[in-house]
Coordinates of C-alpha atoms and ligand atoms in Angstrom, one line a residue:
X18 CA 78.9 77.0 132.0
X19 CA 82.0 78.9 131.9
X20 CA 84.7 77.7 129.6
X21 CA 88.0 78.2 131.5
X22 CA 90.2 81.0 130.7
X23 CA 93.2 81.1 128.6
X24 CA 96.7 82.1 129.9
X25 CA 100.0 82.3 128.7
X26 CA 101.0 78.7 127.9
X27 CA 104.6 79.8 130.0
X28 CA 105.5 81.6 133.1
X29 CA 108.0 84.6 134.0
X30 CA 112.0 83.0 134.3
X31 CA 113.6 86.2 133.9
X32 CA 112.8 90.1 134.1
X33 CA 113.8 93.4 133.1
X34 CA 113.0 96.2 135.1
X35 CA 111.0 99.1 133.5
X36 CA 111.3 102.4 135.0
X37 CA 108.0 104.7 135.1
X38 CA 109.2 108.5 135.0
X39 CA 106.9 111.5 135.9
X40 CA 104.4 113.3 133.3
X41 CA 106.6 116.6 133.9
X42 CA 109.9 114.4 133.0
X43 CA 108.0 112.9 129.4
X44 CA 107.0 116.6 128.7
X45 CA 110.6 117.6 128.3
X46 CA 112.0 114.5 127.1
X47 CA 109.9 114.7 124.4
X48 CA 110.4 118.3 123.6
X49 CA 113.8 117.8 123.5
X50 CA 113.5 114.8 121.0
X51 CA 111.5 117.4 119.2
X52 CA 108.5 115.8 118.9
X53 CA 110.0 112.5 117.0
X54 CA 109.2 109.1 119.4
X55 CA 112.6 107.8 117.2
X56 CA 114.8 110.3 119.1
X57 CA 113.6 108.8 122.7
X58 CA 115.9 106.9 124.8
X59 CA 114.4 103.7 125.3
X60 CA 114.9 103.6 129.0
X61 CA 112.5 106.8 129.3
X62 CA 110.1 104.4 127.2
X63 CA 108.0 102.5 130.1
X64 CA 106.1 100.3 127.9
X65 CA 107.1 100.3 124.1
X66 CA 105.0 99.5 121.4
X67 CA 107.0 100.7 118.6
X68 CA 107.4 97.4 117.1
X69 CA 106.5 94.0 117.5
X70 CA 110.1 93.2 115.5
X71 CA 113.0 92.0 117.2
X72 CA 111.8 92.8 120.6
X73 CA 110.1 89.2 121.6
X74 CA 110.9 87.5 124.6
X75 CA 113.2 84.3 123.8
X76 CA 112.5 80.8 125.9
X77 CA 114.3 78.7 127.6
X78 CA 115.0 76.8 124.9
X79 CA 116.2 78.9 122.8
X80 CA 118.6 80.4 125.2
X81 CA 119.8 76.8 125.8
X82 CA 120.0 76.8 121.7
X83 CA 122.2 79.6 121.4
X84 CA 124.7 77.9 124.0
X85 CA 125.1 75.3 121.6
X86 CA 125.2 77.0 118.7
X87 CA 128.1 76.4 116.2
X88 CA 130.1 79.2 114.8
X89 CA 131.9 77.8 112.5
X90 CA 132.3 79.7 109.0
X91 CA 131.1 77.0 106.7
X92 CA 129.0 74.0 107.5
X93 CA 127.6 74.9 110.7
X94 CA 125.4 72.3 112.7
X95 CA 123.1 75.6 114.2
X96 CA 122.5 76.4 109.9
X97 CA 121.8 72.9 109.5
X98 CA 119.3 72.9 112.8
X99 CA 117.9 76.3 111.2
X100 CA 117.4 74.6 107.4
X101 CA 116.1 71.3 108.9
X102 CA 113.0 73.7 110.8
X103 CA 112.4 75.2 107.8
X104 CA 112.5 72.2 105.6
X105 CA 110.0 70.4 107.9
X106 CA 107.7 73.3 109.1
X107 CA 107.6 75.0 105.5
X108 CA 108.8 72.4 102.6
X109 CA 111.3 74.4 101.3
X110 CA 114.5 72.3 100.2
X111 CA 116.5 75.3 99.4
X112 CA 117.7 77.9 102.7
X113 CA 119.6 81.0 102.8
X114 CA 120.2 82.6 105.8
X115 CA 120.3 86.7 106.2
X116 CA 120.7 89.0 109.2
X117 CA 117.2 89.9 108.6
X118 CA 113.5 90.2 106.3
X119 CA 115.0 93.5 104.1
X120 CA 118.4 91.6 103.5
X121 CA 116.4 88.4 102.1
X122 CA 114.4 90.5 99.8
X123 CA 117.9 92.6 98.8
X124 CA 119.4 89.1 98.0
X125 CA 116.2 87.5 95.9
X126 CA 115.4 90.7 94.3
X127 CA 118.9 91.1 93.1
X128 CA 118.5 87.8 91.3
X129 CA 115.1 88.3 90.0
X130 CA 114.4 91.6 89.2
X131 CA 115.1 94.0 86.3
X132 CA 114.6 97.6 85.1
X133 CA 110.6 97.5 84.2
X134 CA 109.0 94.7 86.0
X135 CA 105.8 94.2 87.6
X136 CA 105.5 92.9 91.0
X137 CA 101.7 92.9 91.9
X138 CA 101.3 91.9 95.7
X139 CA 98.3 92.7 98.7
X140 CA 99.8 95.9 100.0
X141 CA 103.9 95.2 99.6
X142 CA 105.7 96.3 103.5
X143 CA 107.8 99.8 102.7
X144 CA 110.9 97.6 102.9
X145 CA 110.3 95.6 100.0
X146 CA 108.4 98.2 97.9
X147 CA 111.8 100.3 98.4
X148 CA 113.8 97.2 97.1
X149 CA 111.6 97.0 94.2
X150 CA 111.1 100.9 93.2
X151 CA 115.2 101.0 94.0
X152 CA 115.3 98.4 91.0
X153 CA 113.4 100.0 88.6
X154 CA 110.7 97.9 88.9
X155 CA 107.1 98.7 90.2
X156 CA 104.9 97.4 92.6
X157 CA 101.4 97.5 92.3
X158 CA 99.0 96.8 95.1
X159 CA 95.9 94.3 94.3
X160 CA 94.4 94.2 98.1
X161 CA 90.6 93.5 98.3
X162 CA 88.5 96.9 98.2
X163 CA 87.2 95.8 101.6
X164 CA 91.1 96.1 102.9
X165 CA 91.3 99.6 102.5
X166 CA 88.1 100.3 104.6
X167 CA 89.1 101.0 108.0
X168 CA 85.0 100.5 109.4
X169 CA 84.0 97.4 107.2
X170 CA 84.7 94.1 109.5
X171 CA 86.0 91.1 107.0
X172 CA 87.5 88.1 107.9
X173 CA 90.5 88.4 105.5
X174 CA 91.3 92.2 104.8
X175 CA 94.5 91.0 103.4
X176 CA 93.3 88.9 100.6
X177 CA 94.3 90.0 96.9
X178 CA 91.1 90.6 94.3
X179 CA 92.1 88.3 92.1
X180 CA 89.9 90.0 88.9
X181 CA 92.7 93.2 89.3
X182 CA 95.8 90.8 89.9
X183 CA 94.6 89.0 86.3
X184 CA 94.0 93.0 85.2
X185 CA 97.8 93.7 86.1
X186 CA 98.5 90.2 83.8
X187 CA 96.4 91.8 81.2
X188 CA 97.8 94.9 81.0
X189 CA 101.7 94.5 81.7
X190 CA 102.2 90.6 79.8
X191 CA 102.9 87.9 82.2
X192 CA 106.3 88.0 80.7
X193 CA 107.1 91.5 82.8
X194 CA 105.8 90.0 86.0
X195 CA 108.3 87.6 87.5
X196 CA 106.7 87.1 91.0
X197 CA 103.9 87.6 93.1
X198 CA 104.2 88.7 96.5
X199 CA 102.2 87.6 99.1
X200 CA 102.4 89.3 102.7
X201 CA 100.8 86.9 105.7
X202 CA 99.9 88.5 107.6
X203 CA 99.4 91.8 105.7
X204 CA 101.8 94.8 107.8
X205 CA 100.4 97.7 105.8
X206 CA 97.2 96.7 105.5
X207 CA 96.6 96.8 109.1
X208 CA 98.1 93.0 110.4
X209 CA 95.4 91.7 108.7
X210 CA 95.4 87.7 107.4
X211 CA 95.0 86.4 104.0
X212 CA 92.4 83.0 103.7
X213 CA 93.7 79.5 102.5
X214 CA 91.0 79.8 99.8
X215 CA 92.5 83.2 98.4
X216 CA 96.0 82.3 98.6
X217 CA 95.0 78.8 96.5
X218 CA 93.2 81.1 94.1
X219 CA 96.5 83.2 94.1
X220 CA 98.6 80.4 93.1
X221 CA 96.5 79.4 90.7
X222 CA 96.7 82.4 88.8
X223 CA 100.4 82.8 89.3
X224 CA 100.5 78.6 88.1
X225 CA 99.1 79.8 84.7
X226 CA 101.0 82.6 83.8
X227 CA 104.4 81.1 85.2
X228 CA 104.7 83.9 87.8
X229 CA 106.5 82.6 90.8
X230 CA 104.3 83.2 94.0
X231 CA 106.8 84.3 96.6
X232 CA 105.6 85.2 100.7
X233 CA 106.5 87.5 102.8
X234 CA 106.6 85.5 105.3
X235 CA 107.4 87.9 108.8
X236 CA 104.3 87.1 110.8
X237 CA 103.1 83.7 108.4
X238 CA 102.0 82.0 112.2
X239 CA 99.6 84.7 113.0
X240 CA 98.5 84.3 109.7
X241 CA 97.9 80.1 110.2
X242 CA 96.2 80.8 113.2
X243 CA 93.7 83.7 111.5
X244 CA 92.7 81.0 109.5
X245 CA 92.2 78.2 112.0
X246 CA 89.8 80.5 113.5
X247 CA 88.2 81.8 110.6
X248 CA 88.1 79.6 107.8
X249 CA 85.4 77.0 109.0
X250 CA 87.2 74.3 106.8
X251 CA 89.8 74.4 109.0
X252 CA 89.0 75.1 112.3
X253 CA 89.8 71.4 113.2
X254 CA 93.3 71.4 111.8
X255 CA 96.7 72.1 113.4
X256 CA 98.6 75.2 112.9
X257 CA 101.7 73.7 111.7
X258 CA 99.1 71.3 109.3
X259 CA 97.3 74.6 107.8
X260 CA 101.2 76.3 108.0
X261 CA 102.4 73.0 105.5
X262 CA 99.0 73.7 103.3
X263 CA 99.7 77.4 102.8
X264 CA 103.1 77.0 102.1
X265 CA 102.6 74.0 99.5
X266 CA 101.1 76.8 97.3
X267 CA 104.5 78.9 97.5
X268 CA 107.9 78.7 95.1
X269 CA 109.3 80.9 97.8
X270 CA 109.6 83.0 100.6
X271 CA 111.3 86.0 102.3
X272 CA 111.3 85.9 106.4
X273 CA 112.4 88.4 108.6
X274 CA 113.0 86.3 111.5
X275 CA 112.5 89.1 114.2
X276 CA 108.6 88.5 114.0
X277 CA 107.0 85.1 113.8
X278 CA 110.5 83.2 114.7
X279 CA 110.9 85.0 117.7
X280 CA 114.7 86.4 117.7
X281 CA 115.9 89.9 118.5
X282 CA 117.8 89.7 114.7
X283 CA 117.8 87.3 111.7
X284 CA 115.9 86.5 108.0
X285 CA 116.3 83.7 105.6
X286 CA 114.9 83.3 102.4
X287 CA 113.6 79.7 101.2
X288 CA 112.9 78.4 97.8
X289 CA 111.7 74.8 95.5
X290 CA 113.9 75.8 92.6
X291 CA 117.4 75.0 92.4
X292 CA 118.2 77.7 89.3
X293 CA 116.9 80.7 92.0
X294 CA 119.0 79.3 94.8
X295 CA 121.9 79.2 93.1
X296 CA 121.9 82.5 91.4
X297 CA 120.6 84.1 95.0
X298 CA 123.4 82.2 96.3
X299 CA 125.8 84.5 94.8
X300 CA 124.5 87.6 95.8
X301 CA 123.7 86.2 99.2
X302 CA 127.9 85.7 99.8
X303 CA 128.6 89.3 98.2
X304 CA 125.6 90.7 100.8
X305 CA 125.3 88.9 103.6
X306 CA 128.0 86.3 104.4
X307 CA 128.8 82.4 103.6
X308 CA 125.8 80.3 102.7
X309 CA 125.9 78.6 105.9
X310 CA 125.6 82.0 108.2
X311 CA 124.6 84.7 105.6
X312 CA 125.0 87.5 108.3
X313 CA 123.6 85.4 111.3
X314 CA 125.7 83.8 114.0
X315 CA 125.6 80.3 114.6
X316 CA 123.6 80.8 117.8
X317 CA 121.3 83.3 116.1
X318 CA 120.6 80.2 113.7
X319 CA 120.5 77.8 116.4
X320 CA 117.4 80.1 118.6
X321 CA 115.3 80.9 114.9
X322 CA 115.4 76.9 114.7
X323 CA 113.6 76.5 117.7
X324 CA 111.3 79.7 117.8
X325 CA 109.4 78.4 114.6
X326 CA 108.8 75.3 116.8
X327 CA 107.4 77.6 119.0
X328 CA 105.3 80.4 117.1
X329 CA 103.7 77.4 115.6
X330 CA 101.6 76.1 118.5
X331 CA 98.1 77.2 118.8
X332 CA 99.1 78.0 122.6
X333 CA 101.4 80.2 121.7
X334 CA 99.1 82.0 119.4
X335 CA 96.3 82.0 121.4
X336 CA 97.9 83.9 124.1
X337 CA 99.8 86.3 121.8
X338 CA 97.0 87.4 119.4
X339 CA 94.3 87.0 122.3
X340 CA 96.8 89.9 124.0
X341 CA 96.4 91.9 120.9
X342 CA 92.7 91.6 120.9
X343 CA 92.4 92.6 124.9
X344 CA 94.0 95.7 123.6
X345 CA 91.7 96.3 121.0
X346 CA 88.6 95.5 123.4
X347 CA 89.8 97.9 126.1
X348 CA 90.3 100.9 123.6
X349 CA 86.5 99.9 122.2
X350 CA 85.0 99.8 125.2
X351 CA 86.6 103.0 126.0
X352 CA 85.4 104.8 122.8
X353 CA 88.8 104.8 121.0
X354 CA 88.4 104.9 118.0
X355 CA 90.3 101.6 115.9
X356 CA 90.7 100.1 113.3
X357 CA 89.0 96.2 112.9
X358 CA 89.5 93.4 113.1
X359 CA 92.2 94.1 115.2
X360 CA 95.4 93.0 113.8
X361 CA 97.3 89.9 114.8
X362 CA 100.6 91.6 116.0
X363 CA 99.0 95.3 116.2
X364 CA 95.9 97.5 117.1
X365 CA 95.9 100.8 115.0
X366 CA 93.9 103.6 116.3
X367 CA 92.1 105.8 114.0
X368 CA 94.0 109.4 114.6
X369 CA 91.6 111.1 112.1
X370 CA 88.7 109.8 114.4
X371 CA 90.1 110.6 117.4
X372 CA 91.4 113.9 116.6
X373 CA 88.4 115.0 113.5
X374 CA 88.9 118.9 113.6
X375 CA 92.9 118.5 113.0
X376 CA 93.7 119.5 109.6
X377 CA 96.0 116.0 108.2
X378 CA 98.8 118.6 107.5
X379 CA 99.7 119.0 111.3
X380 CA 99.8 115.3 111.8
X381 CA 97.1 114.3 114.1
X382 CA 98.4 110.9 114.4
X383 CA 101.7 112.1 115.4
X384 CA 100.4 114.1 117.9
X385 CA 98.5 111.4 119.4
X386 CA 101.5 109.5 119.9
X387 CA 103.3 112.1 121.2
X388 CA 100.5 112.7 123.7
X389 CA 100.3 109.0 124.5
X390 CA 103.8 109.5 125.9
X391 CA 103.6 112.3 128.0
X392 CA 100.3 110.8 129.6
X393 CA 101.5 107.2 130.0
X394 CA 105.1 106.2 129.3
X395 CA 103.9 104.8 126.1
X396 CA 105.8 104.3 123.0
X397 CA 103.6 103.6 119.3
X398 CA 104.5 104.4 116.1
X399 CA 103.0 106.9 113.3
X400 CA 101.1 105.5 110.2
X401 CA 100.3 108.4 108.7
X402 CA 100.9 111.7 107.3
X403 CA 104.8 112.0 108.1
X404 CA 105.5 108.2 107.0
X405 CA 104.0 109.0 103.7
X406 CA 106.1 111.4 103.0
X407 CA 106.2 114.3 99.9
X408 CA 105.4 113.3 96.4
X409 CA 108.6 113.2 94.5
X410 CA 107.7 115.7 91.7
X411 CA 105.7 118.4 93.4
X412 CA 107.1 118.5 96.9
X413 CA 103.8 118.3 98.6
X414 CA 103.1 116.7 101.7
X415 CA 100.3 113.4 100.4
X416 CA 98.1 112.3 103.5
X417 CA 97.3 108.5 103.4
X418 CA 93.2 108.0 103.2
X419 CA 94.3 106.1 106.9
X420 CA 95.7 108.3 109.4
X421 CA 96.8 105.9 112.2
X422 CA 99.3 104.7 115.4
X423 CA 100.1 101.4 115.4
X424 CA 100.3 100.1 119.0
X425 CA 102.5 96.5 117.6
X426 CA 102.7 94.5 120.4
X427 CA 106.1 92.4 121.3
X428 CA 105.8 88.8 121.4
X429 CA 105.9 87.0 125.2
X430 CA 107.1 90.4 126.8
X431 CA 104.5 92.7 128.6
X432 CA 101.5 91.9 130.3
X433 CA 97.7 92.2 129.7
X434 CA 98.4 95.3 133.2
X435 CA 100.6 96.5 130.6
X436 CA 98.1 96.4 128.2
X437 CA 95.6 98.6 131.0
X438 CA 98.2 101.2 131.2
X439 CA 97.9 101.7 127.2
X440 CA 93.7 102.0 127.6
X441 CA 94.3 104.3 130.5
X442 CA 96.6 106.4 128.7
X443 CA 94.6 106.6 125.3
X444 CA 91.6 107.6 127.4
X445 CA 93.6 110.5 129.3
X446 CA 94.7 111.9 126.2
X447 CA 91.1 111.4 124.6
X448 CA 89.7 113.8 127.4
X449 CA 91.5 116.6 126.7
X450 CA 91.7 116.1 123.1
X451 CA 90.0 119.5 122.1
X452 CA 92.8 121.0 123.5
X453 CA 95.4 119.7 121.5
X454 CA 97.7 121.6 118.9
X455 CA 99.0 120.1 116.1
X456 CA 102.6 120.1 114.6
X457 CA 104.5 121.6 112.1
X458 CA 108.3 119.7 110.6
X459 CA 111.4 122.0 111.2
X460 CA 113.6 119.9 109.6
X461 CA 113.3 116.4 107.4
X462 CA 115.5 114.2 105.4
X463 CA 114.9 113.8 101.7
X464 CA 113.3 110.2 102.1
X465 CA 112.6 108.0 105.1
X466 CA 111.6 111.2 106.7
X467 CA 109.9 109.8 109.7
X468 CA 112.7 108.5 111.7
X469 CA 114.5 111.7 111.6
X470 CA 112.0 114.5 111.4
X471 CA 112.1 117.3 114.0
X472 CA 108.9 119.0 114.6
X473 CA 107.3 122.0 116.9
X474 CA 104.3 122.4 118.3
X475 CA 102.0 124.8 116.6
X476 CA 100.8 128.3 117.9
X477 CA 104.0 127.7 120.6
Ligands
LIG29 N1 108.1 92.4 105.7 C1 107.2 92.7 106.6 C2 105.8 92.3 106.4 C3 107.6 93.5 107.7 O1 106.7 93.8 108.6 C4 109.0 93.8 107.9 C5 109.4 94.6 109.0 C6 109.9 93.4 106.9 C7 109.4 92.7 105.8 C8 111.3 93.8 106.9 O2 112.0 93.0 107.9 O3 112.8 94.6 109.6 O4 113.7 92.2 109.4 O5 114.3 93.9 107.7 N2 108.6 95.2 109.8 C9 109.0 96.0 111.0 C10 107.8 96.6 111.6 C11 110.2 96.9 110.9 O6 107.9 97.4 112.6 O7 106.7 96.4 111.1 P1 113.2 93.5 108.7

């Protein structure tokens, strides 16, 4: 028999209206952004998938939670709502709020790191590698092998070998390595989740060598539900109970809340030890504000409170990562070539796949995104050759062994339609794909290239 059908566990209150252009309007737009999807206006954008951060849909609830919220300067009742969320859904005592996930790592880094540490982690996000490398310090990546291959299907591709993270202990001395950081689910590595077995093993390690085991915690739901579905042992346990296991193995966490809390803006950080809170406290006043709003207002406070309610129900997360798989599905069947498993927040497509005779050095994955655009409206985001940027030294452009859009997918705000317009787009563009040119950079900044590069179509 058939089982019934899942659907959004919530219906439509309120709307914003979208506004489809014509192919011959997206040709010049884009030319005149020249070539960067950063330099669009987002009201040319008719369905945008540049991020799945900040751009979620808020409830009811949370609206009514931001009428209430309290903004007073110290000692606010929305903080104490906020900290009160966190203490119950994750079991840390200790809260500080920030305006968002690269302020809380600014703020924890400052008190931990020095000149010459080691911060091994499963594939760090660019925001906190950069707050690590701007310290001196270096982070070393100690993803499974199996992560890094964009064909092999494996439950966990975020999990961290744990033979090269006690190889890093080996060779650096435990006493260089002040934290481990573990991201659920893993950004760079393709939105990919990390088991409840490997983050135990994880915290073992990290238990004997006194490293403190710290998460990044942006999308930590998708993450619980990844393994409700795919770790047998707990296929029969609630998200929030496998959220309270995973998090019992952490002395910390960074959050950026514009993910898995469900706010346009907002981070906190969250700790066990009082000695870290307190010397985080003081860079979290010089940073971000009091210790009671650290950057947020009170109504910001008061709607994260609620949204981890909400992110941690396996309705919720059904219908969210189900979307992101209908995605994936539709580009499969349509012979598009991604990346799998699909990722909870994200499907990547494979631009060196898609587009094989394009030489990496005209930027096939920019192109494609760039094409997906004129054909459909649709916004993504390059993974590729022009986020990874020149080596320092040498000046040289270093293609990534992935070349790849992400298509991230906001949370509770476009449609599975939507979604049919992305597949019908992709496939437009994959039919004329022989005849596409690739491009060359006119003009890019120092570092952080991508969001300002300026580029030209070659053989134009
Ligand atoms: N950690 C992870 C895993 C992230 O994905 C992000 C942001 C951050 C930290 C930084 O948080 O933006 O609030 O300062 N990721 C966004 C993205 C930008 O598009 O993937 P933030």
């Amino acid at each position: 028999m058939d089982a019934m059908p899942y659907a959004e566990p919530y219906k439509i209150k309120m709307i914003k209206t979208i506004r489809q252009n014509t192919r011959e309007d997206r040709i010049k737009l884009i030319k005149e952004a020249e070539y960067n999807l950063f330099a669009l206006n987002a009201d040319d954008i008719y369905i945008d998938l540049l991020t799945d951060s900040g751009t979620g849909a808020m409830s009811d609830k949370q609206w009514a939670a931001m009428m209430e919220g309290d903004e007073s300067y110290a000692g606010s009742t929305s903080f104490r709502k906020m900290k009160n969320s966190i203490n119950s859904l994750l079991g840390f005592e200790y809260v500080l709020p920030t305006h968002q996930g690269r302020a809380a790592e600014n703020v924890l880094f400052s008190a931990i790191l020095k000149e010459g540490h080691i911060v091994p982690g499963n594939a760090h996000f660019d925001t906190t590698k950069g707050h690590i490398e701007f310290r001196k310090a270096v982070a070393i990546d100690c993803t499974i092998k199996e992560g890094k291959d964009p064909n092999l299907n494996h439950p966990f591709k975020g999990n961290v070998d744990i033979d090269a993270f006690e190889s890093v202990i080996k060779q650096y001395g435990s006493e260089k390595i002040p934290i481990f950081i573990l991201t659920i689910t893993c950004n760079s590595g393709g939105g990919q989740p990390v088991s409840l077995e490997n983050i135990k093993a994880v915290a073992e390690v990290c238990r004997k060598h006194e490293i403190k085991l710290i998460f990044d915690a942006a999308r930590f739901a998708e993450n619980a539900y990844f393994i409700k579905k795919r770790e047998d042992k707990y296929k029969n346990s609630t998200i929030r109970e496998i959220v309270a296991q995973m998090f019992s193995y952490a002395d910390g966490c960074t959050m950026s809340s514009k993910k898995d809390a469900i706010v346009n803006m907002g981070g906190f950080i969250g700790l066990r030890d009082a000695e870290i809170y307190r010397k985080c406290s003081t860079f979290n006043i010089i940073f971000e504000g009091y210790l009671t709003y650290g950057g947020m207002s009170g109504r910001d406070m008061a709607a994260l409170a609620q949204g981890l309610y909400e992110s941690t129900t396996f309705e919720y997360l059904e219908s969210r990562i189900g979307q992101t798989e209908y995605l994936g599905k539709l580009l499969k069947e349509r012979g598009i070539p991604v990346l799998e498993p699909f990722g909870g927040h994200a499907v990547y497509v494979n631009a060196k796949e898609f587009l094989p005779e394009m030489d990496q050095e005209h930027y096939p994955a920019q192109v494609l995104g760039v094409e997906l655009y004129i054909e459909a409206g649709v916004r993504g985001v390059e993974i590729g050759t022009v986020l990874a940027d020149r080596d320092p030294v040498n000046r040289k452009n270093r293609p990534p062994e992935l070349e790849l859009l992400r298509l991230a997918i906001p949370r509770r705000t476009y449609t599975n339609n939507h979604m049919d317009v992305v597949a019908w787009g992709l496939q437009k563009v994959m039919e004329r794909r022989d005849k596409l040119k690739g491009l060359e950079i006119t003009y890019e900044a120092p570092i952080m290239r991508h969001f300002t590069a300026k580029f030209k179509r070659l053989g134009n």
